[in-house]
Amino acid sequence: MTGHPTTGPATGGTKPGIRQRLSRAMSPGTAFSARHQSLTTVVTFAAIGILLPVIVLLPPFSGFGTQNDWVGGFADAGIFVLLAIGLNVVVGWAGLLDLGYAAFFAIGSYTYAYGASPFTGLHIPFWFMLPIGAFVAASFGIMLGAPTLRLRGDYLAIVTLGFGEIVPAVFLNASTLTNGTNGIVGLDQPSFGRLFGVGDFGFTNPWPYFVTILGIIAVAFMLLSRLENSRLGRAWVAIREDELAAASMGINTVTTKLLAFAIGASTAGLAGVYSASKLSIVSPDQFNFTVSFTVLAMVVLGGMGNIWGVAAGAFLIFELQSQGLKQLNTFIGGLGLPAFNLGPITVDLATINFLNYQYLLYGLALVLMMLLRPEGLFPSRRRRRELHELPDEAERGNVELSEADEVEL
Amino acid sequence: MSSEQRPDLVLDARSVTKRFGGLVAVRSVDFTIPFGSIVSLIGPNGAGKTTFFNVIAGVYELSDGEILFNGETVIARPRRTWAEPIYWFVVPTILLILAVAALLAGIGIIGHLLFLATLLAIIPALLVALTRPRWYVRMIGRTGIFRSSRPNEMVSLGIGRTFQNIRLFGNMSVLENVMVGMHSRMHANLLDAALRLDRHKREEEAAVNDARKWISYVGMAGYENEAARNLPYGYQRRLEIARALASEPKLLLLDEPTAGMNPVETREMTGLIARVRKDLGVTILLIEHDMEVVMGVSDRVTVLDHGEKIAEGSPDEVRANPQVIEAYLGRGAASA
Ligand SMILES: Nc1ncnc2c1ncn2[C@@H]1O[C@H](COP(=O)(O)OP(=O)(O)O)[C@@H](O)[C@H]1O
Ligand SMILES: [Mg+2]
């Protein structure tokens, strides 16, 4: 920047704004080129939607189960993908540790149960219940957030943990309203009407569910990923980095954090409505702490703050735990290993059910991850920066600096 | 309070006091800043400069006094600050507990009604607070619920600031840091961004262009995509100024912008400060620990010691003031 033109002192008369004066003092900047992320999102999801079922048809994979098993499994994985990208807004972007995320999932599910089941006699179509569930969950998110988001860090985590325990407890104990432990059964199944001829939603045909969750994820994903590089997305990251500095740059930290909470909650609400309609039953035990924990682990393992990484991580982890562990059972059982004695204990690998060790494996995976790759499998650029000094990058900066050192001010 | 208006003043602080428990960090300080000037606040370490500054920036609530910006009272002793949390928290909680109790007792209708009442009370207010935050704040300000400003409201009014201990967003790029500074001058909301409406796209493009201009204005062109934490110290200070300028302030508060710099960097920084006033017409309040730095650029200098104003005047007057010499060098130096 060698001696750019400067204007003389301000002359009287009309007062130009500071931006006009800057423009007068500076030569025009380079043009900004818009990125077309949305198109990528749509194309990618179309590709996934077409490719996944094809992969399943390939011989080595189809041996493990029927194609319908796989597609149904993908539809279930979709619920967790949706939950994970919603929680990513709260934890990954805004940096608010929410340990009770399952509460909003529960609220979405029960909203569907009230809106579309013999229990209340209402039969509102699934497609209307989706936005209603999202809205109700968001309202609860705001109600929880308004008084508590002034708390910081650990305190917020404890409050959300409490909320996550209270909500299922209320559903469990307010039995006149919720049928208690038995839950509400016989929820309506969605229907495309006679629109697409995809066939009916039902327990034997997972395809319509698969297509539906893919659509919901694609829309949610597109809307959320657009937020990342917006005024709001930057405000979230700024708050996560330094709340006081963010407030001092004009960000209303209260409403901005509240928005993150509401958006996260509404995504969980969508997942809740979908999940309730697929299972056709809601009961309080579907929403205990392990759900909140699983989704949080997916966000952390996938790569906090990177919406693609979080989605991929959630999908991988869900498939590993639901399909992978099952396959491990059959695989090891099929090897016909003999039981061996370790003193008083007899270990028979053939009879071990690895599904029972799911949370042990989570714990191991998390510990290993924190040691080896704390930023997650597919980290955002920002997280990687945060957790690793990049020596080469820092050096490059210094080299450029010495060149630019003759800058005259 | 006195209703006398001074149209030539951008900031008028009247008998500002700030206590931390028993400690009086700022004691009854009167302080005015005329439009277009560079005013300095100096004093030994612990004199209360940063505290005074944080009161103006809306970070600390003041204990007594009043601050006028552009002739309007923007900060005063907070009143009835408890009313807002009570509305948001206590009332809905009681209603909800009653509703749940009624439902559990089998009086379903009353429970439903109470629950609905809670939603009816909270949701409209919330929608207003979310979609029209400024209007909401002004409304509850008018009803006397609270009168004290939060930092973000001071930025909207036109006060930008830097920090004594640099507080950049370290993992964000230089460009993003400056764009966060523009937050209060941008208007795209959640829907604009999520639906990629034209308004969002145009605003975003303009913001990137402006941010680049600010970056090269402070002499950092070419560093746009560097992470702020990887910048050398002097550049971090300049970036803080660029970020503050991006909020288009009328008044810029600089807290020890040359702290820890070598003489060359210090000279460059004072040059930048003078240029900001000359090119951009921004009024500047400069805090300094080092007296020599401010002498060249300031129109007027105020000296704080132990939270009290001990001298005020042109740089030369202040330099010759025996009380100031004493505050800086200790008793005995003045009489020598
Ligand atoms: N948040 C705080 N809580 C309690 N005391 C504080 C706080 N901030 C500053 N102080 C005290 O107020 C006095 C003035 O501090 P400060 O304004 O930082 O001085 P200066 O910026 O002039 O060096 C000091 O005695 C300091 O210890
Ligand atoms: Mg200080």
Short mmCIF file of N, CA, C and O in Angstrom, two decimals, chain A residues 165-278:
data_model
loop_
_atom_site.label_atom_id
_atom_site.label_comp_id
_atom_site.label_asym_id
_atom_site.label_seq_id
_atom_site.Cartn_x
_atom_site.Cartn_y
_atom_site.Cartn_z
N GLU A 165 -33.68 -34.03 31.02
CA GLU A 165 -34.22 -35.06 31.90
C GLU A 165 -35.67 -34.78 32.27
O GLU A 165 -36.48 -35.69 32.43
N ILE A 166 -35.99 -33.48 32.40
CA ILE A 166 -37.33 -33.11 32.85
C ILE A 166 -38.39 -33.46 31.81
O ILE A 166 -39.45 -33.99 32.13
N VAL A 167 -38.09 -33.18 30.54
CA VAL A 167 -39.11 -33.35 29.51
C VAL A 167 -39.60 -34.80 29.42
O VAL A 167 -40.80 -35.06 29.52
N PRO A 168 -38.69 -35.80 29.29
CA PRO A 168 -39.19 -37.18 29.29
C PRO A 168 -39.88 -37.54 30.61
O PRO A 168 -40.87 -38.30 30.60
N ALA A 169 -39.38 -36.96 31.72
CA ALA A 169 -40.00 -37.26 33.01
C ALA A 169 -41.44 -36.76 33.04
O ALA A 169 -42.33 -37.43 33.58
N VAL A 170 -41.67 -35.59 32.46
CA VAL A 170 -43.03 -35.07 32.40
C VAL A 170 -43.91 -35.97 31.54
O VAL A 170 -45.01 -36.35 31.93
N PHE A 171 -43.37 -36.38 30.37
CA PHE A 171 -44.15 -37.27 29.51
C PHE A 171 -44.44 -38.60 30.20
O PHE A 171 -45.46 -39.23 29.97
N LEU A 172 -43.51 -39.01 31.05
CA LEU A 172 -43.68 -40.28 31.74
C LEU A 172 -44.74 -40.17 32.84
O LEU A 172 -45.58 -41.06 33.01
N ASN A 173 -44.72 -39.07 33.56
CA ASN A 173 -45.54 -38.98 34.76
C ASN A 173 -46.91 -38.33 34.56
O ASN A 173 -47.82 -38.58 35.33
N ALA A 174 -47.02 -37.50 33.52
CA ALA A 174 -48.33 -36.89 33.28
C ALA A 174 -49.18 -37.90 32.51
O ALA A 174 -49.56 -37.69 31.37
N SER A 175 -49.49 -39.02 33.19
CA SER A 175 -50.00 -40.16 32.42
C SER A 175 -51.41 -39.95 31.89
O SER A 175 -51.78 -40.57 30.90
N THR A 176 -52.19 -39.05 32.51
CA THR A 176 -53.51 -38.81 31.94
C THR A 176 -53.39 -38.21 30.55
O THR A 176 -54.24 -38.41 29.70
N LEU A 177 -52.31 -37.48 30.33
CA LEU A 177 -52.12 -36.79 29.06
C LEU A 177 -51.31 -37.58 28.07
O LEU A 177 -51.41 -37.36 26.86
N THR A 178 -50.45 -38.44 28.56
CA THR A 178 -49.46 -39.04 27.66
C THR A 178 -49.46 -40.55 27.69
O THR A 178 -48.61 -41.17 27.04
N ASN A 179 -50.36 -41.17 28.46
CA ASN A 179 -50.37 -42.62 28.57
C ASN A 179 -49.13 -43.16 29.28
O ASN A 179 -48.85 -44.35 29.21
N GLY A 180 -48.36 -42.29 29.93
CA GLY A 180 -47.23 -42.71 30.74
C GLY A 180 -46.24 -43.61 30.02
O GLY A 180 -45.88 -43.36 28.87
N THR A 181 -45.83 -44.69 30.70
CA THR A 181 -44.81 -45.59 30.14
C THR A 181 -45.22 -46.21 28.82
O THR A 181 -44.39 -46.46 27.96
N ASN A 182 -46.50 -46.51 28.69
CA ASN A 182 -46.95 -47.19 27.49
C ASN A 182 -46.82 -46.33 26.25
O ASN A 182 -46.72 -46.83 25.15
N GLY A 183 -46.86 -45.03 26.47
CA GLY A 183 -46.75 -44.13 25.34
C GLY A 183 -48.02 -44.07 24.53
O GLY A 183 -49.03 -44.69 24.87
N ILE A 184 -47.96 -43.31 23.46
CA ILE A 184 -49.12 -43.15 22.58
C ILE A 184 -48.87 -44.01 21.36
O ILE A 184 -47.81 -43.93 20.74
N VAL A 185 -49.84 -44.84 21.03
CA VAL A 185 -49.61 -45.79 19.94
C VAL A 185 -50.55 -45.54 18.78
O VAL A 185 -51.48 -44.76 18.88
N GLY A 186 -50.27 -46.21 17.70
CA GLY A 186 -51.14 -46.14 16.53
C GLY A 186 -51.13 -44.79 15.84
O GLY A 186 -52.15 -44.32 15.34
N LEU A 187 -49.96 -44.14 15.82
CA LEU A 187 -49.89 -42.84 15.15
C LEU A 187 -50.12 -43.03 13.65
O LEU A 187 -49.77 -44.06 13.08
N ASP A 188 -50.67 -41.99 13.03
CA ASP A 188 -50.92 -42.05 11.59
C ASP A 188 -49.62 -42.20 10.83
O ASP A 188 -48.59 -41.67 11.23
N GLN A 189 -49.69 -42.91 9.70
CA GLN A 189 -48.53 -42.97 8.83
C GLN A 189 -48.70 -41.91 7.77
O GLN A 189 -49.82 -41.58 7.38
N PRO A 190 -47.60 -41.37 7.30
CA PRO A 190 -47.70 -40.34 6.26
C PRO A 190 -48.26 -40.94 4.99
O PRO A 190 -48.33 -42.16 4.86
N SER A 191 -48.61 -40.10 4.07
CA SER A 191 -49.10 -40.60 2.79
C SER A 191 -48.83 -39.54 1.73
O SER A 191 -48.93 -38.35 1.98
N PHE A 192 -48.43 -40.01 0.57
CA PHE A 192 -48.24 -39.07 -0.54
C PHE A 192 -49.56 -38.84 -1.26
O PHE A 192 -49.59 -38.21 -2.30
N GLY A 193 -50.61 -39.42 -0.74
CA GLY A 193 -51.87 -39.39 -1.48
C GLY A 193 -51.69 -40.27 -2.71
O GLY A 193 -50.99 -41.27 -2.67
N ARG A 194 -52.31 -39.88 -3.82
CA ARG A 194 -52.06 -40.67 -5.04
C ARG A 194 -51.09 -39.92 -5.93
O ARG A 194 -51.07 -40.09 -7.13
N LEU A 195 -50.24 -39.12 -5.30
CA LEU A 195 -49.46 -38.14 -6.04
C LEU A 195 -48.35 -38.75 -6.88
O LEU A 195 -48.28 -38.59 -8.07
N PHE A 196 -47.44 -39.46 -6.22
CA PHE A 196 -46.23 -39.88 -6.93
C PHE A 196 -46.22 -41.35 -7.31
O PHE A 196 -45.35 -41.79 -8.02
N GLY A 197 -47.17 -42.09 -6.78
CA GLY A 197 -47.16 -43.51 -7.07
C GLY A 197 -45.96 -44.25 -6.51
O GLY A 197 -45.52 -45.25 -7.05
N VAL A 198 -45.40 -43.71 -5.40
CA VAL A 198 -44.22 -44.36 -4.82
C VAL A 198 -44.63 -45.59 -4.04
O VAL A 198 -43.80 -46.38 -3.63
N GLY A 199 -45.90 -45.76 -3.83
CA GLY A 199 -46.35 -46.86 -2.97
C GLY A 199 -46.60 -46.31 -1.59
O GLY A 199 -46.16 -45.21 -1.26
N ASP A 200 -47.28 -47.07 -0.76
CA ASP A 200 -47.68 -46.55 0.52
C ASP A 200 -46.59 -46.68 1.57
O ASP A 200 -45.76 -47.57 1.51
N PHE A 201 -46.65 -45.74 2.54
CA PHE A 201 -45.77 -45.84 3.68
C PHE A 201 -46.26 -47.02 4.51
O PHE A 201 -47.45 -47.17 4.74
N GLY A 202 -45.34 -47.87 4.92
CA GLY A 202 -45.77 -48.99 5.75
C GLY A 202 -44.56 -49.67 6.31
O GLY A 202 -43.42 -49.37 5.93
N PHE A 203 -44.79 -50.60 7.23
CA PHE A 203 -43.65 -51.23 7.89
C PHE A 203 -42.86 -52.11 6.93
O PHE A 203 -41.70 -52.38 7.13
N THR A 204 -43.55 -52.59 5.88
CA THR A 204 -42.87 -53.51 4.98
C THR A 204 -42.17 -52.79 3.84
O THR A 204 -41.33 -53.37 3.18
N ASN A 205 -42.52 -51.54 3.62
CA ASN A 205 -41.94 -50.82 2.50
C ASN A 205 -41.20 -49.58 2.98
O ASN A 205 -41.81 -48.55 3.20
N PRO A 206 -39.88 -49.63 3.16
CA PRO A 206 -39.15 -48.50 3.71
C PRO A 206 -38.88 -47.39 2.70
O PRO A 206 -38.46 -46.30 3.09
N TRP A 207 -39.13 -47.66 1.43
CA TRP A 207 -38.73 -46.67 0.41
C TRP A 207 -39.35 -45.30 0.59
O TRP A 207 -38.62 -44.29 0.53
N PRO A 208 -40.66 -45.20 0.78
CA PRO A 208 -41.21 -43.84 0.92
C PRO A 208 -40.59 -43.09 2.11
O PRO A 208 -40.34 -41.89 2.02
N TYR A 209 -40.32 -43.82 3.18
CA TYR A 209 -39.68 -43.17 4.33
C TYR A 209 -38.28 -42.66 3.98
O TYR A 209 -37.88 -41.57 4.36
N PHE A 210 -37.57 -43.51 3.23
CA PHE A 210 -36.23 -43.13 2.82
C PHE A 210 -36.24 -41.86 1.98
O PHE A 210 -35.50 -40.90 2.23
N VAL A 211 -37.14 -41.85 1.00
CA VAL A 211 -37.24 -40.67 0.13
C VAL A 211 -37.63 -39.44 0.94
O VAL A 211 -37.08 -38.34 0.77
N THR A 212 -38.57 -39.63 1.88
CA THR A 212 -39.04 -38.50 2.68
C THR A 212 -37.91 -37.90 3.52
O THR A 212 -37.71 -36.68 3.52
N ILE A 213 -37.17 -38.76 4.23
CA ILE A 213 -36.13 -38.20 5.10
C ILE A 213 -35.04 -37.56 4.26
O ILE A 213 -34.46 -36.53 4.63
N LEU A 214 -34.77 -38.15 3.09
CA LEU A 214 -33.77 -37.54 2.21
C LEU A 214 -34.20 -36.13 1.83
O LEU A 214 -33.40 -35.19 1.83
N GLY A 215 -35.50 -35.99 1.51
CA GLY A 215 -36.01 -34.67 1.16
C GLY A 215 -35.91 -33.69 2.32
O GLY A 215 -35.45 -32.55 2.15
N ILE A 216 -36.31 -34.15 3.51
CA ILE A 216 -36.26 -33.26 4.68
C ILE A 216 -34.83 -32.83 4.95
O ILE A 216 -34.54 -31.65 5.18
N ILE A 217 -33.90 -33.80 4.90
CA ILE A 217 -32.50 -33.46 5.16
C ILE A 217 -32.00 -32.48 4.12
O ILE A 217 -31.33 -31.50 4.45
N ALA A 218 -32.32 -32.75 2.84
CA ALA A 218 -31.81 -31.87 1.79
C ALA A 218 -32.26 -30.44 2.02
O ALA A 218 -31.47 -29.50 1.94
N VAL A 219 -33.55 -30.26 2.37
CA VAL A 219 -34.05 -28.90 2.58
C VAL A 219 -33.38 -28.28 3.81
O VAL A 219 -32.87 -27.15 3.77
N ALA A 220 -33.37 -29.03 4.93
CA ALA A 220 -32.79 -28.50 6.15
C ALA A 220 -31.31 -28.17 5.94
O ALA A 220 -30.82 -27.11 6.34
N PHE A 221 -30.64 -29.08 5.26
CA PHE A 221 -29.21 -28.91 5.02
C PHE A 221 -28.94 -27.66 4.20
O PHE A 221 -28.05 -26.87 4.49
N MET A 222 -29.75 -27.48 3.17
CA MET A 222 -29.54 -26.34 2.29
C MET A 222 -29.77 -25.04 3.04
O MET A 222 -28.96 -24.11 2.99
N LEU A 223 -30.87 -24.98 3.80
CA LEU A 223 -31.17 -23.76 4.54
C LEU A 223 -30.07 -23.47 5.56
O LEU A 223 -29.60 -22.34 5.70
N LEU A 224 -29.65 -24.52 6.29
CA LEU A 224 -28.66 -24.30 7.34
C LEU A 224 -27.30 -23.94 6.76
O LEU A 224 -26.62 -23.05 7.28
N SER A 225 -26.90 -24.64 5.69
CA SER A 225 -25.55 -24.37 5.19
C SER A 225 -25.46 -22.96 4.62
O SER A 225 -24.40 -22.35 4.62
N ARG A 226 -26.59 -22.43 4.17
CA ARG A 226 -26.57 -21.05 3.69
C ARG A 226 -26.34 -20.06 4.83
O ARG A 226 -25.84 -18.96 4.62
N LEU A 227 -26.75 -20.46 6.03
CA LEU A 227 -26.58 -19.54 7.15
C LEU A 227 -25.12 -19.37 7.52
O LEU A 227 -24.72 -18.36 8.09
N GLU A 228 -24.32 -20.40 7.22
CA GLU A 228 -22.95 -20.38 7.72
C GLU A 228 -22.20 -19.13 7.27
O GLU A 228 -21.50 -18.50 8.06
N ASN A 229 -22.33 -18.80 5.99
CA ASN A 229 -21.62 -17.62 5.50
C ASN A 229 -22.53 -16.42 5.38
O ASN A 229 -22.59 -15.75 4.37
N SER A 230 -23.30 -16.16 6.44
CA SER A 230 -24.18 -15.01 6.41
C SER A 230 -23.88 -14.16 7.62
O SER A 230 -23.06 -14.52 8.47
N ARG A 231 -24.57 -13.05 7.72
CA ARG A 231 -24.42 -12.15 8.86
C ARG A 231 -24.67 -12.92 10.15
O ARG A 231 -23.92 -12.79 11.12
N LEU A 232 -25.70 -13.78 10.13
CA LEU A 232 -26.05 -14.52 11.34
C LEU A 232 -24.98 -15.57 11.67
O LEU A 232 -24.58 -15.71 12.83
N GLY A 233 -24.52 -16.29 10.64
CA GLY A 233 -23.51 -17.32 10.87
C GLY A 233 -22.23 -16.73 11.43
O GLY A 233 -21.63 -17.28 12.36
N ARG A 234 -21.81 -15.60 10.89
CA ARG A 234 -20.60 -14.96 11.41
C ARG A 234 -20.82 -14.51 12.85
O ARG A 234 -19.92 -14.61 13.68
N ALA A 235 -22.03 -14.04 13.14
CA ALA A 235 -22.31 -13.59 14.51
C ALA A 235 -22.19 -14.76 15.48
O ALA A 235 -21.64 -14.62 16.58
N TRP A 236 -22.69 -15.94 15.08
CA TRP A 236 -22.58 -17.11 15.96
C TRP A 236 -21.13 -17.43 16.25
O TRP A 236 -20.74 -17.63 17.40
N VAL A 237 -20.34 -17.48 15.18
CA VAL A 237 -18.93 -17.83 15.38
C VAL A 237 -18.24 -16.78 16.24
O VAL A 237 -17.45 -17.10 17.13
N ALA A 238 -18.57 -15.52 15.99
CA ALA A 238 -17.95 -14.45 16.78
C ALA A 238 -18.29 -14.61 18.26
O ALA A 238 -17.43 -14.46 19.13
N ILE A 239 -19.53 -14.98 18.56
CA ILE A 239 -19.92 -15.18 19.95
C ILE A 239 -19.16 -16.34 20.55
O ILE A 239 -18.71 -16.29 21.70
N ARG A 240 -18.99 -17.39 19.77
CA ARG A 240 -18.25 -18.54 20.27
C ARG A 240 -16.80 -18.15 20.57
O ARG A 240 -16.22 -18.60 21.55
N GLU A 241 -16.23 -17.30 19.72
CA GLU A 241 -14.84 -16.93 19.90
C GLU A 241 -14.65 -16.00 21.08
O GLU A 241 -13.71 -16.16 21.86
N ASP A 242 -15.50 -14.98 21.20
CA ASP A 242 -15.31 -14.00 22.26
C ASP A 242 -16.61 -13.20 22.40
O ASP A 242 -16.90 -12.32 21.60
N GLU A 243 -17.35 -13.53 23.43
CA GLU A 243 -18.68 -12.95 23.54
C GLU A 243 -18.65 -11.44 23.76
O GLU A 243 -19.44 -10.70 23.18
N LEU A 244 -17.74 -10.98 24.60
CA LEU A 244 -17.68 -9.54 24.87
C LEU A 244 -17.28 -8.77 23.61
O LEU A 244 -17.89 -7.75 23.29
N ALA A 245 -16.29 -9.29 22.89
CA ALA A 245 -15.89 -8.62 21.66
C ALA A 245 -17.04 -8.62 20.67
O ALA A 245 -17.28 -7.63 19.98
N ALA A 246 -17.78 -9.73 20.60
CA ALA A 246 -18.91 -9.80 19.67
C ALA A 246 -19.95 -8.74 20.01
O ALA A 246 -20.44 -8.03 19.14
N ALA A 247 -20.27 -8.62 21.30
CA ALA A 247 -21.24 -7.61 21.71
C ALA A 247 -20.72 -6.22 21.40
O ALA A 247 -21.47 -5.34 20.99
N SER A 248 -19.43 -6.02 21.54
CA SER A 248 -18.84 -4.71 21.28
C SER A 248 -18.72 -4.41 19.81
O SER A 248 -18.33 -3.31 19.43
N MET A 249 -19.03 -5.38 18.95
CA MET A 249 -19.07 -5.13 17.51
C MET A 249 -20.51 -4.99 17.05
O MET A 249 -20.79 -5.02 15.86
N GLY A 250 -21.44 -4.88 17.98
CA GLY A 250 -22.82 -4.60 17.60
C GLY A 250 -23.72 -5.81 17.53
O GLY A 250 -24.86 -5.71 17.09
N ILE A 251 -23.24 -6.97 17.95
CA ILE A 251 -24.07 -8.16 17.89
C ILE A 251 -24.92 -8.26 19.15
O ILE A 251 -24.39 -8.17 20.26
N ASN A 252 -26.22 -8.40 18.98
CA ASN A 252 -27.08 -8.62 20.14
C ASN A 252 -26.92 -10.09 20.54
O ASN A 252 -27.51 -10.98 19.93
N THR A 253 -26.10 -10.32 21.55
CA THR A 253 -25.73 -11.70 21.85
C THR A 253 -26.93 -12.51 22.34
O THR A 253 -27.02 -13.70 22.06
N VAL A 254 -27.85 -11.86 23.03
CA VAL A 254 -28.99 -12.61 23.57
C VAL A 254 -29.87 -13.14 22.44
O VAL A 254 -30.13 -14.34 22.34
N THR A 255 -30.29 -12.26 21.54
CA THR A 255 -31.19 -12.74 20.48
C THR A 255 -30.46 -13.67 19.52
O THR A 255 -31.06 -14.61 19.00
N THR A 256 -29.18 -13.43 19.31
CA THR A 256 -28.45 -14.28 18.37
C THR A 256 -28.31 -15.70 18.91
O THR A 256 -28.50 -16.68 18.19
N LYS A 257 -28.01 -15.82 20.21
CA LYS A 257 -27.91 -17.15 20.81
C LYS A 257 -29.28 -17.82 20.85
O LYS A 257 -29.42 -19.02 20.61
N LEU A 258 -30.30 -17.00 21.11
CA LEU A 258 -31.65 -17.54 21.16
C LEU A 258 -32.04 -18.12 19.80
O LEU A 258 -32.68 -19.17 19.71
N LEU A 259 -31.64 -17.42 18.73
CA LEU A 259 -31.94 -17.91 17.39
C LEU A 259 -31.26 -19.25 17.14
O LEU A 259 -31.87 -20.15 16.55
N ALA A 260 -30.02 -19.37 17.57
CA ALA A 260 -29.32 -20.64 17.39
C ALA A 260 -30.08 -21.75 18.10
O ALA A 260 -30.29 -22.84 17.55
N PHE A 261 -30.50 -21.47 19.31
CA PHE A 261 -31.25 -22.44 20.10
C PHE A 261 -32.55 -22.82 19.41
O PHE A 261 -32.91 -23.99 19.31
N ALA A 262 -33.25 -21.80 18.91
CA ALA A 262 -34.54 -22.05 18.28
C ALA A 262 -34.37 -22.85 17.00
O ALA A 262 -35.15 -23.78 16.71
N ILE A 263 -33.34 -22.54 16.22
CA ILE A 263 -33.13 -23.27 14.96
C ILE A 263 -32.74 -24.71 15.24
O ILE A 263 -33.26 -25.64 14.62
N GLY A 264 -31.84 -24.89 16.24
CA GLY A 264 -31.47 -26.25 16.61
C GLY A 264 -32.69 -27.03 17.07
O GLY A 264 -32.91 -28.18 16.65
N ALA A 265 -33.52 -26.41 17.90
CA ALA A 265 -34.70 -27.08 18.43
C ALA A 265 -35.67 -27.43 17.31
O ALA A 265 -36.26 -28.51 17.29
N SER A 266 -35.84 -26.51 16.34
CA SER A 266 -36.83 -26.79 15.30
C SER A 266 -36.36 -27.94 14.42
O SER A 266 -37.19 -28.73 13.95
N THR A 267 -35.05 -28.05 14.21
CA THR A 267 -34.56 -29.19 13.43
C THR A 267 -34.84 -30.49 14.18
O THR A 267 -35.27 -31.49 13.57
N ALA A 268 -34.61 -30.48 15.49
CA ALA A 268 -34.92 -31.67 16.29
C ALA A 268 -36.41 -31.95 16.25
O ALA A 268 -36.83 -33.11 16.24
N GLY A 269 -37.23 -30.89 16.19
CA GLY A 269 -38.68 -31.07 16.10
C GLY A 269 -39.06 -31.80 14.81
O GLY A 269 -39.89 -32.71 14.83
N LEU A 270 -38.42 -31.40 13.70
CA LEU A 270 -38.68 -32.09 12.43
C LEU A 270 -38.33 -33.57 12.56
O LEU A 270 -39.11 -34.45 12.16
N ALA A 271 -37.14 -33.83 13.13
CA ALA A 271 -36.71 -35.22 13.29
C ALA A 271 -37.70 -35.98 14.15
O ALA A 271 -38.01 -37.14 13.88
N GLY A 272 -38.22 -35.31 15.19
CA GLY A 272 -39.17 -35.95 16.08
C GLY A 272 -40.45 -36.34 15.37
O GLY A 272 -40.94 -37.47 15.51
N VAL A 273 -40.99 -35.41 14.58
CA VAL A 273 -42.23 -35.71 13.86
C VAL A 273 -42.02 -36.89 12.93
O VAL A 273 -42.81 -37.85 12.90
N TYR A 274 -40.91 -36.86 12.19
CA TYR A 274 -40.63 -37.93 11.24
C TYR A 274 -40.48 -39.26 11.96
O TYR A 274 -41.07 -40.27 11.57
N SER A 275 -39.68 -39.24 13.03
CA SER A 275 -39.40 -40.48 13.75
C SER A 275 -40.68 -41.08 14.35
O SER A 275 -40.91 -42.28 14.28
N ALA A 276 -41.54 -40.20 14.90
CA ALA A 276 -42.80 -40.69 15.47
C ALA A 276 -43.66 -41.34 14.41
O ALA A 276 -44.27 -42.39 14.61
N SER A 277 -43.68 -40.69 13.22
CA SER A 277 -44.53 -41.24 12.16
C SER A 277 -43.97 -42.57 11.66
O SER A 277 -44.72 -43.46 11.26
N LYS A 278 -42.67 -42.72 11.69
CA LYS A 278 -42.07 -43.96 11.17
C LYS A 278 -42.28 -45.10 12.16
O LYS A 278 -42.62 -46.22 11.77
#
